[in-house]
Amino acid sequence: MLTGMQIAVIGGDARQLEIIRKLTELDARLSLIGFEQLDHAFTGAVKEKINEIDFSTIDAFILPVAGTNLQGQVETIFSNEKVVLTEDILASTPSHCTIYSGITNPFLTGLTTKANRRLVQLFARDDVAIYNSIPTVEGTIMMAIQHTDFTIHGSNVAVLGLGRCGMSVARAFHALGAKVKVGARKSEHLARITEMGVTPFHLNDLETEVRNTDIIINTIPHLVLSAAVLSKIPVHTLIIDIASKPGGTDFRYAEKRGIKALLAPSLPGIVAPKTAGQILADVLAQLLEEDLKRRKENKK
Ligand code: NAP
C-alpha cells in the first residue's frame, strides 16, 4: 500500500490513466497536473495547476514516458496548459523526492542532477522494456499494414538492431511469414539472430544489405539510415523508424528520393494504452512501495 504518499502525476497520454488508477487504489494521494480536460475523476486524486502545488509535500513525481523536452516542457494530452519542470520546483521538494520518467534526455538528467534528486528511468529496466516491446511490435505491424499495398507475408524485411524491441519485431515479422534479416554490430547478436532462424548481417554491410528490401524497421537510436544508405534502397521500400526521437533516418533525404519514411514514436500509447499503462503502473507501484518502506526503515 502507498498510504501517506503524496505523488504528483504530470502530463502524459492515456497510459497515465492506468497509473493514476493503480496508485489511487493503493491509497496514495495524487496531484494531477495537466489533466484539467480529463472527464474522469479518481477518488484520492485532485486536478491542480502546477503553480498551486506545495512541492514540499511531494514524495514522487511521475512524468510521461518521454519525460520532458529539451526545454523542460512536459507533454500534456489532457490540457492546453504549458507545464514546465524547473530547477526551482525540484529544489522545493523534500530531499527524498524521486522523479520517475520513461526515458531521459540531457535536460532532465541535468535538472535532477543539479537539484540532487533521484531520477528513475523506467525504460532502462529490461523487464519494462521487454513487456513494452509487445505493444510496440503490434503498433509496428499496424503501420506496415497501413502503409503498404503488399502483404507482410513473403516480403523482405530488414530489422536494424537486436535490442529489446529489435528482437521482438524480428520474431513477430518472421512469424507472419516475412523474409527477415536483422542487422547488428556485436558477434553475440549475430549469433542470436542466427539462432532465431532469421538472417543476420553486420551493420558495416548495411549499404549492400538494404538493396533488396520492402520494409525496413529501425530500432537504433542513431543515424544509421544515412543518405548514403538510403541512396541504395528501392524507392518502394517503407521505412518504419521506431527509435526514440529524432530516430535513425535521414528523413530529409528519404523525402527527396520519394521514399516513405515514418518516425513512429509512442506506439504502445497509440495501439494499447491500457496494456502499456498497466506495464508502467505495476512496476511503479512496486518501486514506490519499496521507496516508502526504505523511508520508514530509515526513520526508525
Ligand atoms: P535497446 O535494447 O537498447 O536496443 C538498442 C539497439 O540499438 C541495440 O541492438 C544496440 O546494439 C543498437 N545500437 C545502439 N546504438 C548503436 C549504434 N551507434 N550503432 C549501432 N547499433 C546501435 O533499446 P530498445 O528497448 O530495443 O529500444 C530501441 C529504441 O526504440 C529506443 O530508442 C527506444 O526509446 C525506442 N522505443 C520506441 C518505441 C516506440 O513506440 N516507437 C517503443 C519502445 C522503444 P548494441 O548492443 O550493439 O549497442
GROMACS .gro file of C-alpha atoms and ligand atoms in nm:
model
  348
    1MET     CA    1   0.000   0.000   0.000
    2LEU     CA    2   0.105   0.360  -0.058
    3THR     CA    3  -0.090   0.515   0.229
    4GLY     CA    4   0.055   0.853   0.325
    5MET     CA    5   0.242   0.905  -0.001
    6GLN     CA    6   0.186   1.228  -0.194
    7ILE     CA    7   0.260   1.190  -0.563
    8ALA     CA    8   0.246   1.445  -0.846
    9VAL     CA    9   0.150   1.295  -1.182
   10ILE     CA   10   0.250   1.540  -1.453
   11GLY     CA   11   0.109   1.526  -1.805
   12GLY     CA   12   0.123   1.236  -2.046
   13ASP     CA   13  -0.118   1.034  -2.253
   14ALA     CA   14  -0.379   0.766  -2.180
   15ARG     CA   15  -0.111   0.543  -2.027
   16GLN     CA   16  -0.100   0.775  -1.727
   17LEU     CA   17  -0.466   0.693  -1.652
   18GLU     CA   18  -0.377   0.333  -1.567
   19ILE     CA   19  -0.100   0.461  -1.341
   20ILE     CA   20  -0.340   0.701  -1.168
   21ARG     CA   21  -0.596   0.421  -1.125
   22LYS     CA   22  -0.342   0.182  -0.974
   23LEU     CA   23  -0.180   0.435  -0.739
   24THR     CA   24  -0.514   0.563  -0.607
   25GLU     CA   25  -0.621   0.201  -0.547
   26LEU     CA   26  -0.305   0.163  -0.340
   27ASP     CA   27  -0.419   0.465  -0.134
   28ALA     CA   28  -0.161   0.720  -0.249
   29ARG     CA   29  -0.274   1.086  -0.263
   30LEU     CA   30  -0.229   1.223  -0.611
   31SER     CA   31  -0.194   1.574  -0.754
   32LEU     CA   32  -0.276   1.560  -1.124
   33ILE     CA   33  -0.106   1.835  -1.322
   34GLY     CA   34  -0.205   1.883  -1.686
   35PHE     CA   35  -0.530   1.686  -1.669
   36GLU     CA   36  -0.797   1.956  -1.648
   37GLN     CA   37  -0.968   1.836  -1.970
   38LEU     CA   38  -0.994   1.480  -1.842
   39ASP     CA   39  -1.361   1.397  -1.777
   40HIS     CA   40  -1.293   1.108  -1.544
   41ALA     CA   41  -1.247   1.167  -1.171
   42PHE     CA   42  -1.043   0.938  -0.946
   43THR     CA   43  -1.104   0.920  -0.572
   44GLY     CA   44  -0.788   1.036  -0.398
   45ALA     CA   45  -0.661   1.232  -0.699
   46VAL     CA   46  -0.701   1.609  -0.731
   47LYS     CA   47  -0.653   1.806  -1.054
   48GLU     CA   48  -0.427   2.102  -0.982
   49LYS     CA   49  -0.230   2.368  -1.166
   50ILE     CA   50   0.146   2.348  -1.139
   51ASN     CA   51   0.163   2.688  -0.962
   52GLU     CA   52  -0.088   2.573  -0.695
   53ILE     CA   53   0.115   2.281  -0.560
   54ASP     CA   54   0.303   2.278  -0.233
   55PHE     CA   55   0.606   2.087  -0.359
   56SER     CA   56   0.750   2.049  -0.008
   57THR     CA   57   0.497   1.766   0.048
   58ILE     CA   58   0.565   1.575  -0.275
   59ASP     CA   59   0.732   1.236  -0.232
   60ALA     CA   60   0.750   1.149  -0.601
   61PHE     CA   61   0.690   1.292  -0.948
   62ILE     CA   62   0.562   1.074  -1.226
   63LEU     CA   63   0.642   1.213  -1.570
   64PRO     CA   64   0.519   1.073  -1.902
   65VAL     CA   65   0.724   0.815  -2.088
   66ALA     CA   66   0.914   1.084  -2.282
   67GLY     CA   67   0.991   1.282  -1.963
   68THR     CA   68   1.035   1.645  -2.066
   69ASN     CA   69   1.153   1.805  -2.387
   70LEU     CA   70   1.489   1.980  -2.401
   71GLN     CA   71   1.335   2.296  -2.254
   72GLY     CA   72   1.173   2.114  -1.961
   73GLN     CA   73   0.821   2.118  -2.104
   74VAL     CA   74   0.606   1.815  -2.031
   75GLU     CA   75   0.364   1.691  -2.296
   76THR     CA   76   0.004   1.721  -2.174
   77ILE     CA   77  -0.257   1.548  -2.390
   78PHE     CA   78  -0.540   1.632  -2.148
   79SER     CA   79  -0.461   2.002  -2.113
   80ASN     CA   80  -0.378   2.319  -2.303
   81GLU     CA   81  -0.172   2.438  -2.010
   82LYS     CA   82   0.203   2.473  -2.065
   83VAL     CA   83   0.367   2.263  -1.795
   84VAL     CA   84   0.739   2.309  -1.741
   85LEU     CA   85   0.954   2.129  -1.486
   86THR     CA   86   1.208   2.373  -1.340
   87GLU     CA   87   1.502   2.367  -1.105
   88ASP     CA   88   1.303   2.578  -0.854
   89ILE     CA   89   1.028   2.316  -0.842
   90LEU     CA   90   1.271   2.033  -0.772
   91ALA     CA   91   1.464   2.243  -0.520
   92SER     CA   92   1.145   2.295  -0.317
   93THR     CA   93   1.074   1.918  -0.285
   94PRO     CA   94   1.194   1.710   0.011
   95SER     CA   95   1.538   1.555  -0.046
   96HIS     CA   96   1.390   1.203  -0.076
   97CYS     CA   97   1.162   1.309  -0.364
   98THR     CA   98   1.216   1.079  -0.663
   99ILE     CA   99   1.141   1.160  -1.026
  100TYR     CA  100   1.008   0.872  -1.235
  101SER     CA  101   1.021   0.900  -1.613
  102GLY     CA  102   1.014   0.656  -1.903
  103ILE     CA  103   1.333   0.787  -2.058
  104THR     CA  104   1.557   1.087  -2.000
  105ASN     CA  105   1.741   1.349  -2.205
  106PRO     CA  106   2.029   1.587  -2.127
  107PHE     CA  107   1.787   1.850  -1.986
  108LEU     CA  108   1.609   1.617  -1.744
  109THR     CA  109   1.928   1.443  -1.637
  110GLY     CA  110   2.096   1.782  -1.581
  111LEU     CA  111   1.799   1.921  -1.388
  112THR     CA  112   1.772   1.627  -1.148
  113THR     CA  113   2.149   1.613  -1.102
  114LYS     CA  114   2.167   1.985  -1.018
  115ALA     CA  115   1.876   1.955  -0.773
  116ASN     CA  116   2.031   1.637  -0.628
  117ARG     CA  117   1.710   1.438  -0.674
  118ARG     CA  118   1.695   1.072  -0.777
  119LEU     CA  119   1.582   1.011  -1.135
  120VAL     CA  120   1.447   0.666  -1.223
  121GLN     CA  121   1.418   0.578  -1.591
  122LEU     CA  122   1.160   0.305  -1.615
  123PHE     CA  123   1.261   0.204  -1.967
  124ALA     CA  124   1.619   0.146  -1.859
  125ARG     CA  125   1.479  -0.161  -1.685
  126ASP     CA  126   1.487  -0.473  -1.903
  127ASP     CA  127   1.156  -0.601  -1.767
  128VAL     CA  128   0.967  -0.282  -1.858
  129ALA     CA  129   1.136  -0.253  -2.199
  130ILE     CA  130   1.067  -0.616  -2.287
  131TYR     CA  131   0.699  -0.604  -2.180
  132ASN     CA  132   0.664  -0.274  -2.362
  133SER     CA  133   0.809  -0.425  -2.679
  134ILE     CA  134   0.488  -0.630  -2.713
  135PRO     CA  135   0.254  -0.335  -2.786
  136THR     CA  136   0.540  -0.169  -2.979
  137VAL     CA  137   0.551  -0.465  -3.217
  138GLU     CA  138   0.174  -0.462  -3.260
  139GLY     CA  139   0.195  -0.092  -3.350
  140THR     CA  140   0.476  -0.161  -3.597
  141ILE     CA  141   0.269  -0.431  -3.766
  142MET     CA  142  -0.025  -0.190  -3.781
  143MET     CA  143   0.193   0.071  -3.955
  144ALA     CA  144   0.332  -0.184  -4.200
  145ILE     CA  145  -0.021  -0.288  -4.296
  146GLN     CA  146  -0.150   0.069  -4.321
  147HIS     CA  147   0.135   0.196  -4.538
  148THR     CA  148   0.190  -0.085  -4.787
  149ASP     CA  149  -0.015  -0.243  -5.064
  150PHE     CA  150   0.155  -0.584  -5.024
  151THR     CA  151   0.138  -0.847  -4.755
  152ILE     CA  152   0.393  -0.875  -4.479
  153HIS     CA  153   0.396  -1.244  -4.560
  154GLY     CA  154   0.660  -1.303  -4.826
  155SER     CA  155   0.806  -0.952  -4.809
  156ASN     CA  156   1.173  -0.873  -4.749
  157VAL     CA  157   1.202  -0.710  -4.410
  158ALA     CA  158   1.523  -0.570  -4.260
  159VAL     CA  159   1.525  -0.500  -3.887
  160LEU     CA  160   1.807  -0.280  -3.759
  161GLY     CA  161   1.923  -0.351  -3.405
  162LEU     CA  162   1.877  -0.655  -3.183
  163GLY     CA  163   1.783  -0.489  -2.856
  164ARG     CA  164   1.462  -0.543  -2.662
  165CYS     CA  165   1.244  -0.409  -2.948
  166GLY     CA  166   1.452  -0.538  -3.238
  167MET     CA  167   1.430  -0.895  -3.114
  168SER     CA  168   1.052  -0.880  -3.066
  169VAL     CA  169   0.998  -0.709  -3.402
  170ALA     CA  170   1.214  -0.964  -3.585
  171ARG     CA  171   1.033  -1.257  -3.420
  172ALA     CA  172   0.685  -1.122  -3.498
  173PHE     CA  173   0.757  -1.041  -3.865
  174HIS     CA  174   0.926  -1.381  -3.906
  175ALA     CA  175   0.617  -1.549  -3.756
  176LEU     CA  176   0.398  -1.358  -4.004
  177GLY     CA  177   0.590  -1.515  -4.292
  178ALA     CA  178   0.821  -1.227  -4.388
  179LYS     CA  179   1.176  -1.298  -4.506
  180VAL     CA  180   1.351  -1.127  -4.216
  181LYS     CA  181   1.712  -1.020  -4.189
  182VAL     CA  182   1.848  -0.840  -3.885
  183GLY     CA  183   2.146  -0.604  -3.875
  184ALA     CA  184   2.362  -0.579  -3.563
  185ARG     CA  185   2.722  -0.500  -3.475
  186LYS     CA  186   2.801  -0.745  -3.194
  187SER     CA  187   2.903  -1.102  -3.269
  188GLU     CA  188   2.679  -1.235  -2.991
  189HIS     CA  189   2.383  -1.054  -3.151
  190LEU     CA  190   2.467  -1.205  -3.490
  191ALA     CA  191   2.477  -1.547  -3.322
  192ARG     CA  192   2.138  -1.488  -3.156
  193ILE     CA  193   1.986  -1.374  -3.487
  194THR     CA  194   2.104  -1.699  -3.646
  195GLU     CA  195   1.960  -1.899  -3.355
  196MET     CA  196   1.624  -1.724  -3.407
  197GLY     CA  197   1.607  -1.867  -3.759
  198VAL     CA  198   1.636  -1.533  -3.939
  199THR     CA  199   1.924  -1.395  -4.146
  200PRO     CA  200   2.199  -1.197  -3.972
  201PHE     CA  201   2.413  -0.925  -4.125
  202HIS     CA  202   2.673  -0.688  -3.987
  203LEU     CA  203   2.574  -0.323  -3.982
  204ASN     CA  204   2.900  -0.246  -4.165
  205ASP     CA  205   2.733  -0.411  -4.466
  206LEU     CA  206   2.412  -0.207  -4.439
  207GLU     CA  207   2.451  -0.034  -4.776
  208THR     CA  208   2.464  -0.370  -4.953
  209GLU     CA  209   2.204  -0.545  -4.740
  210VAL     CA  210   1.927  -0.287  -4.793
  211ARG     CA  211   1.931  -0.314  -5.174
  212ASN     CA  212   1.654  -0.571  -5.183
  213THR     CA  213   1.414  -0.468  -4.904
  214ASP     CA  214   1.041  -0.398  -4.897
  215ILE     CA  215   1.024  -0.281  -4.536
  216ILE     CA  216   1.299  -0.155  -4.306
  217ILE     CA  217   1.229  -0.128  -3.934
  218ASN     CA  218   1.486   0.074  -3.747
  219THR     CA  219   1.524   0.037  -3.370
  220ILE     CA  220   1.869   0.200  -3.340
  221PRO     CA  221   1.861   0.550  -3.188
  222HIS     CA  222   2.150   0.675  -3.403
  223LEU     CA  223   2.172   0.787  -3.765
  224VAL     CA  224   2.207   0.450  -3.938
  225LEU     CA  225   1.983   0.510  -4.240
  226SER     CA  226   2.203   0.789  -4.373
  227ALA     CA  227   2.173   0.947  -4.717
  228ALA     CA  228   2.444   0.709  -4.840
  229VAL     CA  229   2.241   0.406  -4.724
  230LEU     CA  230   1.908   0.547  -4.843
  231SER     CA  231   2.053   0.607  -5.189
  232LYS     CA  232   2.084   0.227  -5.224
  233ILE     CA  233   1.734   0.117  -5.122
  234PRO     CA  234   1.447   0.060  -5.369
  235VAL     CA  235   1.210   0.359  -5.382
  236HIS     CA  236   0.909   0.142  -5.289
  237THR     CA  237   1.068   0.048  -4.953
  238LEU     CA  238   0.873   0.153  -4.645
  239ILE     CA  239   1.086   0.269  -4.352
  240ILE     CA  240   0.930   0.248  -4.007
  241ASP     CA  241   1.164   0.415  -3.762
  242ILE     CA  242   1.066   0.332  -3.406
  243ALA     CA  243   1.385   0.459  -3.240
  244SER     CA  244   1.341   0.748  -2.998
  245LYS     CA  245   1.334   1.098  -3.146
  246PRO     CA  246   1.489   1.205  -3.381
  247GLY     CA  247   1.509   0.843  -3.500
  248GLY     CA  248   1.790   0.692  -3.703
  249THR     CA  249   1.685   0.801  -4.051
  250ASP     CA  250   1.785   1.095  -4.268
  251PHE     CA  251   1.419   1.190  -4.326
  252ARG     CA  252   1.511   1.487  -4.541
  253TYR     CA  253   1.698   1.271  -4.789
  254ALA     CA  254   1.431   0.999  -4.779
  255GLU     CA  255   1.170   1.254  -4.879
  256LYS     CA  256   1.396   1.387  -5.154
  257ARG     CA  257   1.425   1.037  -5.300
  258GLY     CA  258   1.050   0.977  -5.265
  259ILE     CA  259   1.092   0.701  -5.006
  260LYS     CA  260   0.816   0.676  -4.746
  261ALA     CA  261   0.994   0.701  -4.410
  262LEU     CA  262   0.785   0.727  -4.094
  263LEU     CA  263   0.904   0.820  -3.749
  264ALA     CA  264   0.673   0.622  -3.522
  265PRO     CA  265   0.705   0.729  -3.158
  266SER     CA  266   0.488   0.612  -2.866
  267LEU     CA  267   0.332   0.316  -3.045
  268PRO     CA  268   0.226   0.142  -2.720
  269GLY     CA  269   0.042   0.460  -2.616
  270ILE     CA  270  -0.140   0.462  -2.950
  271VAL     CA  271  -0.231   0.097  -3.005
  272ALA     CA  272  -0.263  -0.034  -2.649
  273PRO     CA  273  -0.259   0.248  -2.390
  274LYS     CA  274  -0.430   0.028  -2.134
  275THR     CA  275  -0.176  -0.255  -2.154
  276ALA     CA  276   0.114  -0.012  -2.184
  277GLY     CA  277  -0.015   0.185  -1.886
  278GLN     CA  278  -0.058  -0.131  -1.679
  279ILE     CA  279   0.302  -0.234  -1.751
  280LEU     CA  280   0.421   0.100  -1.611
  281ALA     CA  281   0.168   0.106  -1.328
  282ASP     CA  282   0.274  -0.237  -1.199
  283VAL     CA  283   0.642  -0.152  -1.186
  284LEU     CA  284   0.580   0.196  -1.043
  285ALA     CA  285   0.364   0.051  -0.765
  286GLN     CA  286   0.644  -0.187  -0.674
  287LEU     CA  287   0.914   0.085  -0.681
  288LEU     CA  288   0.706   0.335  -0.480
  289GLU     CA  289   0.627   0.071  -0.217
  290GLU     CA  290   0.999  -0.001  -0.188
  291ASP     CA  291   1.070   0.376  -0.153
  292LEU     CA  292   0.812   0.410   0.122
  293LYS     CA  293   0.941   0.104   0.308
  294ARG     CA  294   1.301   0.233   0.286
  295ARG     CA  295   1.198   0.573   0.424
  296LYS     CA  296   1.006   0.415   0.711
  297GLU     CA  297   1.306   0.197   0.799
  298ASN     CA  298   1.542   0.498   0.786
  299LYS     CA  299   1.314   0.686   1.027
  300LYS     CA  300   1.331   0.407   1.289
  301NAP     P1  301   1.790  -0.138  -2.672
  301NAP     O1  302   1.750  -0.268  -2.610
  301NAP     O2  303   1.889  -0.052  -2.605
  301NAP     O3  304   1.838  -0.168  -2.821
  301NAP     C1  305   1.901  -0.072  -2.900
  301NAP     C2  306   1.973  -0.141  -3.014
  301NAP     O4  307   2.041  -0.042  -3.087
  301NAP     C3  308   2.076  -0.243  -2.971
  301NAP     O5  309   2.071  -0.351  -3.058
  301NAP     C4  310   2.208  -0.167  -2.986
  301NAP     O6  311   2.315  -0.251  -3.018
  301NAP     C5  312   2.177  -0.080  -3.105
  301NAP     N1  313   2.260   0.040  -3.109
  301NAP     C6  314   2.261   0.142  -3.022
  301NAP     N2  315   2.347   0.236  -3.063
  301NAP     C7  316   2.402   0.192  -3.180
  301NAP     C8  317   2.495   0.244  -3.269
  301NAP     N3  318   2.554   0.363  -3.250
  301NAP     N4  319   2.527   0.171  -3.379
  301NAP     C9  320   2.471   0.051  -3.399
  301NAP     N5  321   2.380  -0.005  -3.316
  301NAP    C10  322   2.347   0.064  -3.207
  301NAP     O7  323   1.663  -0.047  -2.694
  301NAP     P2  324   1.513  -0.095  -2.718
  301NAP     O8  325   1.444  -0.110  -2.588
  301NAP     O9  326   1.514  -0.208  -2.815
  301NAP    O10  327   1.454   0.035  -2.788
  301NAP    C11  328   1.506   0.073  -2.914
  301NAP    C12  329   1.463   0.216  -2.946
  301NAP    O11  330   1.323   0.218  -2.963
  301NAP    C13  331   1.492   0.316  -2.834
  301NAP    O12  332   1.529   0.438  -2.892
  301NAP    C14  333   1.360   0.327  -2.761
  301NAP    O13  334   1.348   0.454  -2.695
  301NAP    C15  335   1.266   0.316  -2.877
  301NAP     N6  336   1.132   0.269  -2.846
  301NAP    C16  337   1.033   0.321  -2.923
  301NAP    C17  338   0.905   0.278  -2.908
  301NAP    C18  339   0.801   0.335  -2.998
  301NAP    O14  340   0.683   0.323  -2.969
  301NAP     N7  341   0.837   0.395  -3.108
  301NAP    C19  342   0.872   0.182  -2.810
  301NAP    C20  343   0.977   0.129  -2.733
  301NAP    C21  344   1.107   0.172  -2.753
  301NAP     P3  345   2.446  -0.260  -2.923
  301NAP    O15  346   2.409  -0.355  -2.813
  301NAP    O16  347   2.548  -0.310  -3.018
  301NAP    O17  348   2.474  -0.121  -2.870
   0.00000   0.00000   0.00000
